[in-house]
CSV table of C-alpha atoms in Angstrom, one decimal:
chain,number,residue,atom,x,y,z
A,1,UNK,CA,5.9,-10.0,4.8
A,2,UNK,CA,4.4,-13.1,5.4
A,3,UNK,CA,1.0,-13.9,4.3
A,4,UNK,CA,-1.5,-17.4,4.6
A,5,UNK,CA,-4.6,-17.8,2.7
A,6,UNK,CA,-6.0,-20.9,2.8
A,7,UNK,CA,-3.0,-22.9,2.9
A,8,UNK,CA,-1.0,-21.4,1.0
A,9,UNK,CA,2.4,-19.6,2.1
A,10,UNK,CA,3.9,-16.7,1.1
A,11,UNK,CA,7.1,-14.9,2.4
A,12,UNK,CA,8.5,-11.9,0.9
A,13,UNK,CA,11.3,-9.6,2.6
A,14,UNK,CA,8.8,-6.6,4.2
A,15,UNK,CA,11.1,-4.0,2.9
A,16,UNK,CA,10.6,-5.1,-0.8
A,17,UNK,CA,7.0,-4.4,-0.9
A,18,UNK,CA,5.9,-0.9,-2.4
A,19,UNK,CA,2.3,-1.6,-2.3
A,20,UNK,CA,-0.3,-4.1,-2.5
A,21,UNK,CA,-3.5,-3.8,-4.9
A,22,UNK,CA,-6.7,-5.8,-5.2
A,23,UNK,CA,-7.1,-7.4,-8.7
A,24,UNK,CA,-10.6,-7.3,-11.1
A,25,UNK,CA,-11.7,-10.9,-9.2
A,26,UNK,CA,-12.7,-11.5,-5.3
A,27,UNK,CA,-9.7,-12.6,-3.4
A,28,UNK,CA,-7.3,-11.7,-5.9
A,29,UNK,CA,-4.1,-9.2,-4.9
A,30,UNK,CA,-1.5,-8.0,-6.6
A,31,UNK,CA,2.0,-7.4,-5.0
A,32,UNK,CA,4.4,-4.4,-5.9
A,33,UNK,CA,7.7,-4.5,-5.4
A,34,UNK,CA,11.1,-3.7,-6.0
A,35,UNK,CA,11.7,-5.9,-9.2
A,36,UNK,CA,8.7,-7.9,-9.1
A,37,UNK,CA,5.1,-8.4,-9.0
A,38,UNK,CA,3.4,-11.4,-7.9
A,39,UNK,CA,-0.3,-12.2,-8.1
A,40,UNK,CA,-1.4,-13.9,-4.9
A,41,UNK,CA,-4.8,-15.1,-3.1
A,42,UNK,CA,-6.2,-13.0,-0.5
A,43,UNK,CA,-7.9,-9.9,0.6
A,44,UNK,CA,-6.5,-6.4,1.7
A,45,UNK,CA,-8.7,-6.3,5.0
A,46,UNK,CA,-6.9,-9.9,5.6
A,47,UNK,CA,-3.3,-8.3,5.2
A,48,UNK,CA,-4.3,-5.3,7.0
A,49,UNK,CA,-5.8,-7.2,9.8
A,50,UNK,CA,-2.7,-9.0,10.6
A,51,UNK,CA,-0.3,-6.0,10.4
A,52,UNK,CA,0.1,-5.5,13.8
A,53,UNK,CA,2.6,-3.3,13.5
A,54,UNK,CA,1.3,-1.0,11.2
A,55,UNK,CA,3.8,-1.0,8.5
A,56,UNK,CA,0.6,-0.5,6.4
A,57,UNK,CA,-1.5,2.8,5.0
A,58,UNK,CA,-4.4,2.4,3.2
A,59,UNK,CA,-5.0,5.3,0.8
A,60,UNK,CA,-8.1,4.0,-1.5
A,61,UNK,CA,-10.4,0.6,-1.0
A,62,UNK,CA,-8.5,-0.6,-3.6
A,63,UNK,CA,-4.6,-0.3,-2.5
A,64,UNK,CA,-2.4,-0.6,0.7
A,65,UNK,CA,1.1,1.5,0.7
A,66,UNK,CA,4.4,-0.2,2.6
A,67,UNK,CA,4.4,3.3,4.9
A,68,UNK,CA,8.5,3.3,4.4
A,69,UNK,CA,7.9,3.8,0.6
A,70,UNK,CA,6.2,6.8,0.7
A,71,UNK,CA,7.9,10.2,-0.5
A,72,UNK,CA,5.1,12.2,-0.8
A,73,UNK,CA,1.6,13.3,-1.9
A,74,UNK,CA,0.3,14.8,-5.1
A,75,UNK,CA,-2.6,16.7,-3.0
A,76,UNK,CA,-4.0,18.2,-6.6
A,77,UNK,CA,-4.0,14.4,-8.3
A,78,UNK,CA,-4.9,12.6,-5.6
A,79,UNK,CA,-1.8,10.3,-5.5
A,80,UNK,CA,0.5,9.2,-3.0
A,81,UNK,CA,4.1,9.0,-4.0
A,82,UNK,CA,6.4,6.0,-3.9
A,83,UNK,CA,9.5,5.0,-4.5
A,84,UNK,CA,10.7,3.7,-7.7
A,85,UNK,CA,8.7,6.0,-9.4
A,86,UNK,CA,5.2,4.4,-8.2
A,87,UNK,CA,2.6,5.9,-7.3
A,88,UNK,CA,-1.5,5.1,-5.9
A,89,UNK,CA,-4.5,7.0,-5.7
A,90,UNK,CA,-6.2,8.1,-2.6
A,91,UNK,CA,-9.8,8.3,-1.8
A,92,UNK,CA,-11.4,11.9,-1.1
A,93,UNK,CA,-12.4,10.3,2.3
A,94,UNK,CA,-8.5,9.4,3.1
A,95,UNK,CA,-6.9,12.7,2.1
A,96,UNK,CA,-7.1,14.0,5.3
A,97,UNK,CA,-5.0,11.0,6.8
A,98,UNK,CA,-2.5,10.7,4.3
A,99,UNK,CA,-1.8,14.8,4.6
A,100,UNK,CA,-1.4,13.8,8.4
A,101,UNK,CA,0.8,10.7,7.7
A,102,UNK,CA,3.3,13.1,5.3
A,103,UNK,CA,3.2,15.3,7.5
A,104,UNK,CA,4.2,12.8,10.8
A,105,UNK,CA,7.1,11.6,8.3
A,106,UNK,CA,8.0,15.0,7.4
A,107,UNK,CA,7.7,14.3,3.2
A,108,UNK,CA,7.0,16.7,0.8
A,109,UNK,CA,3.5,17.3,-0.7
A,110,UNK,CA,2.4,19.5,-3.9
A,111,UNK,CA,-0.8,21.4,-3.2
């Protein structure tokens, strides 16, 4: 994963990254990983523009999933499953698409 927002550089190993979050302020995110979490400058529609190749799913407005941590869905909460024990909520509106996108990976999802 490398990201630039205004000037600044960040580079952190793709395969790392659980899921990224937006924080209370404008242009604030919030990286998950394996063993860390870094605060960074930026916006999710930035990060999602530049993923090209789609390593990205985007559950709720307010969160972006790294596709390979996925394990499942939580249909009756409303929560996609992560590794590490993680997990995000997704939007009414996106339930359809994540269903699809377990589904495509062959995971597991609770009704």
């Amino acid at each position: 994963f490398e990201y630039d927002f205004k000037d600044k550089k960040i580079k952190i190993p793709f395969k790392d990254i659980l899921y990224i979050e937006t924080v209370g302020s404008a242009y604030k995110l919030n990286l998950v990983g394996k063993n860390f979490q870094k605060e960074i400058a930026g916006s999710l529609s930035d990060v999602l523009e530049k993923d090209v190749e789609e390593r990205y799913f985007s559950p709720h407005q307010s969160f972006i999933v790294n596709r390979s941590m996925i394990i499942g869905m939580d249909k009756k909460k409303k929560q996609l499953l992560l590794k590490e024990g993680y997990s995000c909520p997704i939007s009414r509106s996106n339930i359809k698409r994540a269903k699809k996108l377990i589904e495509e990976q062959n995971l597991e999802f609770s009704a």
